[in-house]
Amino acid sequence: MSGEANDSGEKIHDPTPKKLEDARRKGNIARSPDLLSATSYLGLWIGLLIIGAAQIDSLGGSLSQIFAQAAGPQGIAVAKGAVMTAFVSASTLIVLPITMILAVLIAQRGVLFTGSNLMPKLERISVLKGFGRKFGAKGLFEFGKSFSKLIILSLALAIWFRLEKDRFIGLSGSSGGALAIYMGRTVLSLLGVATVVAGAISVVDMLWQRFEHLRKLRMSHQDLRDESKDAEGDPHQKAQRRRRAQELASNRMLADVPEADVILVNPTEIAVALKWARDQGCAPVCVAKGQGEIAARIRELAAENGIPVFRDVPTARTLFADLPVGSEIPQQTYVAVAAAIRFADRMRARARGQAR
């Protein structure tokens, strides 16, 4: 018994699509902050590429003119041009990263307004929960990720300074415009390195976050049974609904029995009610059929409405098994059914003669 309980309570099954969708509606999805950081770096880097060296050169030239003509009449006009250039560049650098971050959030299905995450939860202020988050597997992963970023970026900066040291020293006597151009290109190269590093780490982080998200949403045997029961309904209720549907169908079918021409029986377990529209030139049609209690009810209705009952065991069984209600009889039963209808006609004629 305990083994069965453990099996039903142990969460070893992957979450179902319904479980994932319910979690998403509550705002519980796999989120990677590093992916958003890498996206923002990439947006800034692409923005700098869009601005291009021409804009940087123009801004550097404007700064040089400002420095040269600061006291002259053209200084204000040059300064206005530099401000407009800087404004356009800054707008690109702000709008593009935000747009890319929103695109990533939408791709992650992370843009969802829900109030469930705003509700206070005791586990968020629990000391034990906080300790587990800091020193558990997730905390160790976050520490390793941050430490890796620090080491990789430090190595990248050290290599860059080693390569650019002589060039940087050589610019000590250059003009302000040249320094501005150099600094712009330096920012572009450093941002490119940071983007590559952040992108590589974000891939690992996203895979980890996805793994953790699916692990937390794993389901036990009981969870699967409960979800199946919720989706399909309780088996007892389904059986009751099925019985009610069968009863309704039987009642509608039995309502057509009084219009039948003959009832074929076998003789007690099966009853098939047939109606023949002679003026339409078609074969007889099954208006009702049943076995057991339904067959008994068909015979009762036949007695109440004066419908002849004809005993033909093979034909009754064939029609009951193969003929749907509302369909014409198959050709191989024409002879047997014709005999039943002739019997019914004789019985009606005899009844009319006795009535006279």
CSV table of C-alpha atoms in Angstrom, one decimal:
chain,number,residue,atom,x,y,z
A,1,MET,CA,0.0,0.0,0.0
A,2,SER,CA,2.8,2.4,0.9
A,3,GLY,CA,4.5,1.6,-2.4
A,4,GLU,CA,1.4,2.5,-4.3
A,5,ALA,CA,1.0,5.7,-2.4
A,6,ASN,CA,4.6,6.6,-3.2
A,7,ASP,CA,4.2,5.8,-6.8
A,8,SER,CA,1.0,7.9,-7.0
A,9,GLY,CA,2.7,10.9,-5.2
A,10,GLU,CA,6.1,10.8,-6.9
A,11,LYS,CA,6.2,13.4,-9.7
A,12,ILE,CA,7.9,11.6,-12.5
A,13,HIS,CA,5.8,12.5,-15.5
A,14,ASP,CA,6.4,15.5,-17.8
A,15,PRO,CA,3.8,18.2,-17.5
A,16,THR,CA,0.9,18.0,-20.0
A,17,PRO,CA,0.1,20.9,-22.4
A,18,LYS,CA,-2.9,21.8,-20.1
A,19,LYS,CA,-0.6,22.0,-17.1
A,20,LEU,CA,1.8,24.2,-19.0
A,21,GLU,CA,-1.0,26.5,-20.2
A,22,ASP,CA,-2.5,26.8,-16.7
A,23,ALA,CA,1.0,27.7,-15.4
A,24,ARG,CA,1.4,30.3,-18.1
A,25,ARG,CA,-1.9,31.9,-17.3
A,26,LYS,CA,-0.7,32.3,-13.8
A,27,GLY,CA,2.5,34.0,-15.0
A,28,ASN,CA,4.6,30.9,-14.3
A,29,ILE,CA,6.9,30.6,-17.4
A,30,ALA,CA,10.5,29.9,-18.0
A,31,ARG,CA,12.2,33.3,-17.9
A,32,SER,CA,15.8,34.1,-18.5
A,33,PRO,CA,17.0,37.5,-17.3
A,34,ASP,CA,20.3,36.9,-19.1
A,35,LEU,CA,18.5,36.5,-22.4
A,36,LEU,CA,16.9,39.9,-21.9
A,37,SER,CA,20.3,41.4,-21.0
A,38,ALA,CA,21.9,39.9,-24.1
A,39,THR,CA,19.0,41.2,-26.2
A,40,SER,CA,19.5,44.7,-24.9
A,41,TYR,CA,23.3,44.5,-25.6
A,42,LEU,CA,22.5,43.3,-29.1
A,43,GLY,CA,20.0,46.1,-29.6
A,44,LEU,CA,22.6,48.7,-28.5
A,45,TRP,CA,25.2,47.1,-30.7
A,46,ILE,CA,22.9,47.1,-33.8
A,47,GLY,CA,21.9,50.6,-33.0
A,48,LEU,CA,25.5,51.7,-33.0
A,49,LEU,CA,25.9,49.9,-36.4
A,50,ILE,CA,22.9,51.7,-37.8
A,51,ILE,CA,24.2,55.0,-36.6
A,52,GLY,CA,27.4,54.0,-38.3
A,53,ALA,CA,30.8,55.5,-38.5
A,54,ALA,CA,29.4,58.4,-40.6
A,55,GLN,CA,27.3,59.6,-37.7
A,56,ILE,CA,30.2,59.1,-35.3
A,57,ASP,CA,32.6,61.0,-37.7
A,58,SER,CA,29.9,63.7,-38.0
A,59,LEU,CA,29.6,64.0,-34.3
A,60,GLY,CA,33.3,64.1,-33.9
A,61,GLY,CA,33.7,66.8,-36.6
A,62,SER,CA,31.0,68.8,-34.9
A,63,LEU,CA,32.8,68.6,-31.6
A,64,SER,CA,36.0,69.7,-33.2
A,65,GLN,CA,34.2,72.7,-34.7
A,66,ILE,CA,32.6,73.5,-31.4
A,67,PHE,CA,36.0,73.5,-29.7
A,68,ALA,CA,37.6,75.5,-32.5
A,69,GLN,CA,34.7,78.1,-32.9
A,70,ALA,CA,33.5,78.2,-29.3
A,71,ALA,CA,34.0,81.9,-29.2
A,72,GLY,CA,32.9,82.6,-32.8
A,73,PRO,CA,29.5,83.4,-34.2
A,74,GLN,CA,29.2,79.9,-35.7
A,75,GLY,CA,29.7,78.1,-32.4
A,76,ILE,CA,25.9,78.1,-31.5
A,77,ALA,CA,24.8,76.8,-34.9
A,78,VAL,CA,27.4,74.0,-34.8
A,79,ALA,CA,26.4,73.1,-31.3
A,80,LYS,CA,22.7,72.8,-32.4
A,81,GLY,CA,23.6,70.5,-35.2
A,82,ALA,CA,25.7,68.4,-32.8
A,83,VAL,CA,22.8,68.2,-30.3
A,84,MET,CA,20.3,67.1,-33.1
A,85,THR,CA,22.8,64.4,-34.2
A,86,ALA,CA,23.2,63.2,-30.7
A,87,PHE,CA,19.4,63.2,-30.1
A,88,VAL,CA,18.8,61.1,-33.2
A,89,SER,CA,21.5,58.7,-32.2
A,90,ALA,CA,20.2,58.5,-28.6
A,91,SER,CA,16.7,57.8,-29.8
A,92,THR,CA,17.9,54.9,-32.0
A,93,LEU,CA,19.9,53.5,-29.1
A,94,ILE,CA,16.9,53.7,-26.8
A,95,VAL,CA,14.0,52.5,-29.0
A,96,LEU,CA,15.8,49.6,-30.7
A,97,PRO,CA,16.8,47.7,-27.6
A,98,ILE,CA,13.3,48.1,-26.1
A,99,THR,CA,11.7,46.9,-29.3
A,100,MET,CA,13.9,43.8,-29.4
A,101,ILE,CA,13.3,43.0,-25.7
A,102,LEU,CA,9.5,43.2,-26.3
A,103,ALA,CA,9.9,40.9,-29.3
A,104,VAL,CA,11.8,38.3,-27.1
A,105,LEU,CA,9.2,38.5,-24.4
A,106,ILE,CA,6.4,37.9,-26.9
A,107,ALA,CA,8.4,35.0,-28.4
A,108,GLN,CA,8.7,33.5,-24.9
A,109,ARG,CA,5.0,34.1,-24.4
A,110,GLY,CA,6.1,36.1,-21.4
A,111,VAL,CA,3.8,39.2,-22.0
A,112,LEU,CA,0.8,38.2,-19.8
A,113,PHE,CA,-1.0,40.5,-17.4
A,114,THR,CA,-2.0,38.5,-14.4
A,115,GLY,CA,-2.7,39.4,-10.8
A,116,SER,CA,-1.7,36.0,-9.3
A,117,ASN,CA,2.0,37.1,-9.0
A,118,LEU,CA,0.9,40.3,-7.2
A,119,MET,CA,-0.8,38.3,-4.4
A,120,PRO,CA,1.2,38.0,-1.2
A,121,LYS,CA,2.6,34.5,-0.6
A,122,LEU,CA,4.1,33.3,2.6
A,123,GLU,CA,6.7,31.2,0.8
A,124,ARG,CA,8.2,34.4,-0.6
A,125,ILE,CA,9.1,35.7,2.9
A,126,SER,CA,9.9,32.2,4.3
A,127,VAL,CA,13.4,32.0,5.7
A,128,LEU,CA,13.7,28.4,4.8
A,129,LYS,CA,12.5,29.0,1.3
A,130,GLY,CA,14.9,31.8,0.9
A,131,PHE,CA,17.8,29.7,2.2
A,132,GLY,CA,16.9,27.0,-0.3
A,133,ARG,CA,16.8,29.5,-3.1
A,134,LYS,CA,20.2,30.9,-2.2
A,135,PHE,CA,22.0,27.6,-1.4
A,136,GLY,CA,20.1,25.1,-3.5
A,137,ALA,CA,20.7,24.0,-7.0
A,138,LYS,CA,19.3,27.2,-8.4
A,139,GLY,CA,21.4,29.4,-6.2
A,140,LEU,CA,24.6,27.5,-7.1
A,141,PHE,CA,23.7,27.8,-10.8
A,142,GLU,CA,23.2,31.6,-10.4
A,143,PHE,CA,26.5,31.9,-8.6
A,144,GLY,CA,28.3,29.9,-11.2
A,145,LYS,CA,26.7,31.9,-14.0
A,146,SER,CA,27.6,35.3,-12.4
A,147,PHE,CA,31.2,34.1,-11.7
A,148,SER,CA,31.6,32.9,-15.2
A,149,LYS,CA,30.4,36.2,-16.6
A,150,LEU,CA,32.9,38.1,-14.4
A,151,ILE,CA,35.8,35.9,-15.4
A,152,ILE,CA,35.0,35.9,-19.1
A,153,LEU,CA,34.4,39.7,-19.3
A,154,SER,CA,37.5,40.4,-17.2
A,155,LEU,CA,39.6,38.3,-19.6
A,156,ALA,CA,38.0,40.0,-22.6
A,157,LEU,CA,38.8,43.4,-21.2
A,158,ALA,CA,42.3,42.4,-20.3
A,159,ILE,CA,42.9,41.2,-23.9
A,160,TRP,CA,41.4,44.3,-25.3
A,161,PHE,CA,43.5,46.7,-23.2
A,162,ARG,CA,46.6,44.7,-24.1
A,163,LEU,CA,45.8,45.1,-27.8
A,164,GLU,CA,44.7,48.7,-27.7
A,165,LYS,CA,47.3,50.1,-25.1
A,166,ASP,CA,49.7,51.4,-27.7
A,167,ARG,CA,47.0,53.0,-29.9
A,168,PHE,CA,45.4,54.6,-26.9
A,169,ILE,CA,48.7,56.1,-25.7
A,170,GLY,CA,49.3,57.4,-29.3
A,171,LEU,CA,46.0,59.4,-29.2
A,172,SER,CA,47.2,61.5,-26.2
A,173,GLY,CA,48.0,64.4,-28.5
A,174,SER,CA,45.1,64.0,-30.9
A,175,SER,CA,42.2,66.4,-31.4
A,176,GLY,CA,38.9,66.1,-29.5
A,177,GLY,CA,37.1,64.8,-32.7
A,178,ALA,CA,39.6,62.1,-33.2
A,179,LEU,CA,39.2,61.0,-29.5
A,180,ALA,CA,35.4,61.0,-29.9
A,181,ILE,CA,35.6,58.8,-33.0
A,182,TYR,CA,38.1,56.4,-31.3
A,183,MET,CA,35.9,56.2,-28.2
A,184,GLY,CA,32.8,55.5,-30.3
A,185,ARG,CA,34.5,52.7,-32.1
A,186,THR,CA,35.9,51.4,-28.8
A,187,VAL,CA,32.5,51.3,-27.3
A,188,LEU,CA,31.2,49.4,-30.4
A,189,SER,CA,33.9,46.8,-30.1
A,190,LEU,CA,33.6,46.3,-26.4
A,191,LEU,CA,29.8,46.1,-26.7
A,192,GLY,CA,30.2,43.5,-29.3
A,193,VAL,CA,32.4,41.4,-27.0
A,194,ALA,CA,29.9,41.8,-24.2
A,195,THR,CA,27.0,40.8,-26.5
A,196,VAL,CA,28.8,37.6,-27.6
A,197,VAL,CA,29.6,36.7,-24.0
A,198,ALA,CA,26.1,37.5,-22.7
A,199,GLY,CA,24.5,35.6,-25.7
A,200,ALA,CA,26.5,32.5,-24.9
A,201,ILE,CA,25.6,32.6,-21.2
A,202,SER,CA,22.0,33.4,-22.0
A,203,VAL,CA,21.7,30.2,-24.1
A,204,VAL,CA,22.9,28.1,-21.2
A,205,ASP,CA,20.7,30.1,-18.8
A,206,MET,CA,17.6,29.6,-21.0
A,207,LEU,CA,18.2,25.9,-21.2
A,208,TRP,CA,18.6,25.7,-17.4
A,209,GLN,CA,15.5,27.8,-16.8
A,210,ARG,CA,13.5,25.7,-19.2
A,211,PHE,CA,14.7,22.5,-17.4
A,212,GLU,CA,13.9,23.9,-14.0
A,213,HIS,CA,10.5,25.1,-15.1
A,214,LEU,CA,9.5,21.7,-16.5
A,215,ARG,CA,11.0,19.9,-13.4
A,216,LYS,CA,8.8,22.0,-11.0
A,217,LEU,CA,5.7,21.3,-13.1
A,218,ARG,CA,6.2,17.5,-13.2
A,219,MET,CA,3.1,15.5,-12.4
A,220,SER,CA,2.4,12.4,-10.4
A,221,HIS,CA,0.1,9.5,-11.4
A,222,GLN,CA,-2.6,11.1,-9.3
A,223,ASP,CA,-2.1,14.5,-11.0
A,224,LEU,CA,-2.6,12.9,-14.4
A,225,ARG,CA,-5.7,11.0,-13.2
A,226,ASP,CA,-7.2,14.2,-11.7
A,227,GLU,CA,-6.5,16.2,-14.9
A,228,SER,CA,-8.0,13.5,-17.1
A,229,LYS,CA,-11.0,13.4,-14.8
A,230,ASP,CA,-11.4,17.2,-15.0
A,231,ALA,CA,-11.0,17.2,-18.7
A,232,GLU,CA,-13.3,14.3,-19.5
A,233,GLY,CA,-15.6,14.3,-16.5
A,234,ASP,CA,-16.1,11.8,-13.7
A,235,PRO,CA,-16.6,8.3,-15.1
A,236,HIS,CA,-19.8,7.8,-13.1
A,237,GLN,CA,-21.2,11.1,-14.3
A,238,LYS,CA,-20.2,10.2,-17.9
A,239,ALA,CA,-22.1,6.9,-17.5
A,240,GLN,CA,-25.1,8.6,-16.2
A,241,ARG,CA,-25.1,11.1,-19.0
A,242,ARG,CA,-24.7,8.2,-21.5
A,243,ARG,CA,-27.7,6.4,-19.9
A,244,ARG,CA,-29.8,9.6,-20.1
A,245,ALA,CA,-28.9,10.1,-23.7
A,246,GLN,CA,-29.8,6.5,-24.5
A,247,GLU,CA,-33.1,6.9,-22.7
A,248,LEU,CA,-33.9,10.0,-24.7
A,249,ALA,CA,-33.0,8.3,-27.9
A,250,SER,CA,-35.2,5.3,-27.0
A,251,ASN,CA,-38.1,7.5,-26.1
A,252,ARG,CA,-37.9,9.3,-29.4
A,253,MET,CA,-37.6,5.9,-31.2
A,254,LEU,CA,-40.5,4.3,-29.3
A,255,ALA,CA,-42.7,7.3,-30.3
A,256,ASP,CA,-42.7,6.1,-33.9
A,257,VAL,CA,-43.7,2.5,-33.1
A,258,PRO,CA,-47.5,3.2,-33.4
A,259,GLU,CA,-46.9,4.1,-37.1
A,260,ALA,CA,-45.2,0.7,-37.9
A,261,ASP,CA,-46.8,-1.9,-40.2
A,262,VAL,CA,-45.3,-5.0,-38.6
A,263,ILE,CA,-43.1,-6.0,-35.7
A,264,LEU,CA,-40.5,-8.7,-36.3
A,265,VAL,CA,-39.5,-10.6,-33.1
A,266,ASN,CA,-37.3,-13.6,-32.2
A,267,PRO,CA,-39.7,-14.0,-30.2
A,268,THR,CA,-38.9,-12.4,-26.8
A,269,GLU,CA,-35.4,-10.9,-26.8
A,270,ILE,CA,-35.4,-8.8,-30.0
A,271,ALA,CA,-38.1,-6.6,-31.7
A,272,VAL,CA,-37.8,-4.6,-34.9
A,273,ALA,CA,-40.6,-2.3,-36.0
A,274,LEU,CA,-40.9,-1.8,-39.8
A,275,LYS,CA,-43.0,0.8,-41.7
A,276,TRP,CA,-43.7,0.5,-45.4
A,277,ALA,CA,-44.8,3.6,-47.4
A,278,ARG,CA,-46.4,1.7,-50.3
A,279,ASP,CA,-47.3,4.8,-52.4
A,280,GLN,CA,-43.6,6.0,-52.4
A,281,GLY,CA,-42.2,2.9,-54.1
A,282,CYS,CA,-39.4,2.4,-51.5
A,283,ALA,CA,-38.5,-0.5,-49.3
A,284,PRO,CA,-39.7,-0.8,-45.7
A,285,VAL,CA,-37.9,1.3,-43.1
A,286,CYS,CA,-36.9,0.5,-39.6
A,287,VAL,CA,-38.6,2.9,-37.2
A,288,ALA,CA,-37.5,1.3,-34.0
A,289,LYS,CA,-35.6,-1.7,-32.7
A,290,GLY,CA,-34.4,-3.0,-29.4
A,291,GLN,CA,-33.7,-5.9,-27.1
A,292,GLY,CA,-34.6,-6.8,-23.6
A,293,GLU,CA,-36.7,-4.1,-21.9
A,294,ILE,CA,-36.9,-2.0,-25.1
A,295,ALA,CA,-38.1,-5.0,-27.1
A,296,ALA,CA,-40.7,-5.7,-24.5
A,297,ARG,CA,-41.9,-2.1,-24.7
A,298,ILE,CA,-42.1,-2.3,-28.5
A,299,ARG,CA,-44.3,-5.4,-28.2
A,300,GLU,CA,-46.5,-3.6,-25.6
A,301,LEU,CA,-46.9,-0.6,-27.9
A,302,ALA,CA,-47.7,-3.0,-30.8
A,303,ALA,CA,-50.5,-4.6,-28.7
A,304,GLU,CA,-51.9,-1.2,-27.7
A,305,ASN,CA,-52.0,0.0,-31.3
A,306,GLY,CA,-53.1,-3.2,-33.0
A,307,ILE,CA,-49.8,-3.7,-34.9
A,308,PRO,CA,-49.3,-7.4,-35.9
A,309,VAL,CA,-46.3,-9.2,-34.5
A,310,PHE,CA,-44.5,-11.7,-36.8
A,311,ARG,CA,-42.1,-14.2,-35.5
A,312,ASP,CA,-39.0,-14.7,-37.7
A,313,VAL,CA,-35.9,-15.4,-35.6
A,314,PRO,CA,-33.1,-15.1,-38.4
A,315,THR,CA,-34.6,-12.0,-40.0
A,316,ALA,CA,-35.2,-10.3,-36.7
A,317,ARG,CA,-31.6,-10.9,-35.6
A,318,THR,CA,-30.2,-9.8,-39.0
A,319,LEU,CA,-32.2,-6.5,-39.0
A,320,PHE,CA,-31.4,-5.8,-35.3
A,321,ALA,CA,-27.6,-6.3,-35.9
A,322,ASP,CA,-27.2,-4.6,-39.3
A,323,LEU,CA,-30.0,-2.1,-39.8
A,324,PRO,CA,-29.8,1.3,-38.3
A,325,VAL,CA,-33.0,3.1,-37.2
A,326,GLY,CA,-34.4,5.2,-40.1
A,327,SER,CA,-32.8,3.0,-42.8
A,328,GLU,CA,-34.4,0.8,-45.5
A,329,ILE,CA,-34.1,-2.9,-45.1
A,330,PRO,CA,-31.3,-4.7,-47.1
A,331,GLN,CA,-32.1,-6.5,-50.3
A,332,GLN,CA,-31.4,-9.9,-48.9
A,333,THR,CA,-34.3,-9.6,-46.5
A,334,TYR,CA,-36.9,-8.5,-49.0
A,335,VAL,CA,-38.5,-12.0,-49.2
A,336,ALA,CA,-38.7,-12.5,-45.5
A,337,VAL,CA,-40.0,-9.0,-44.8
A,338,ALA,CA,-42.6,-9.3,-47.6
A,339,ALA,CA,-43.9,-12.5,-45.9
A,340,ALA,CA,-44.1,-10.5,-42.6
A,341,ILE,CA,-46.0,-7.7,-44.3
A,342,ARG,CA,-48.4,-10.1,-46.0
A,343,PHE,CA,-49.1,-11.7,-42.6
A,344,ALA,CA,-49.7,-8.2,-41.2
A,345,ASP,CA,-52.1,-7.4,-44.0
A,346,ARG,CA,-54.1,-10.6,-43.5
A,347,MET,CA,-54.3,-9.9,-39.7
A,348,ARG,CA,-55.6,-6.4,-40.4
A,349,ALA,CA,-58.1,-7.7,-42.9
A,350,ARG,CA,-59.3,-10.4,-40.5
A,351,ALA,CA,-59.6,-7.8,-37.8
A,352,ARG,CA,-61.7,-5.5,-40.1
A,353,GLY,CA,-63.9,-8.5,-41.0
A,354,GLN,CA,-64.6,-9.4,-37.4
A,355,ALA,CA,-65.3,-5.8,-36.7
A,356,ARG,CA,-68.1,-5.8,-39.3
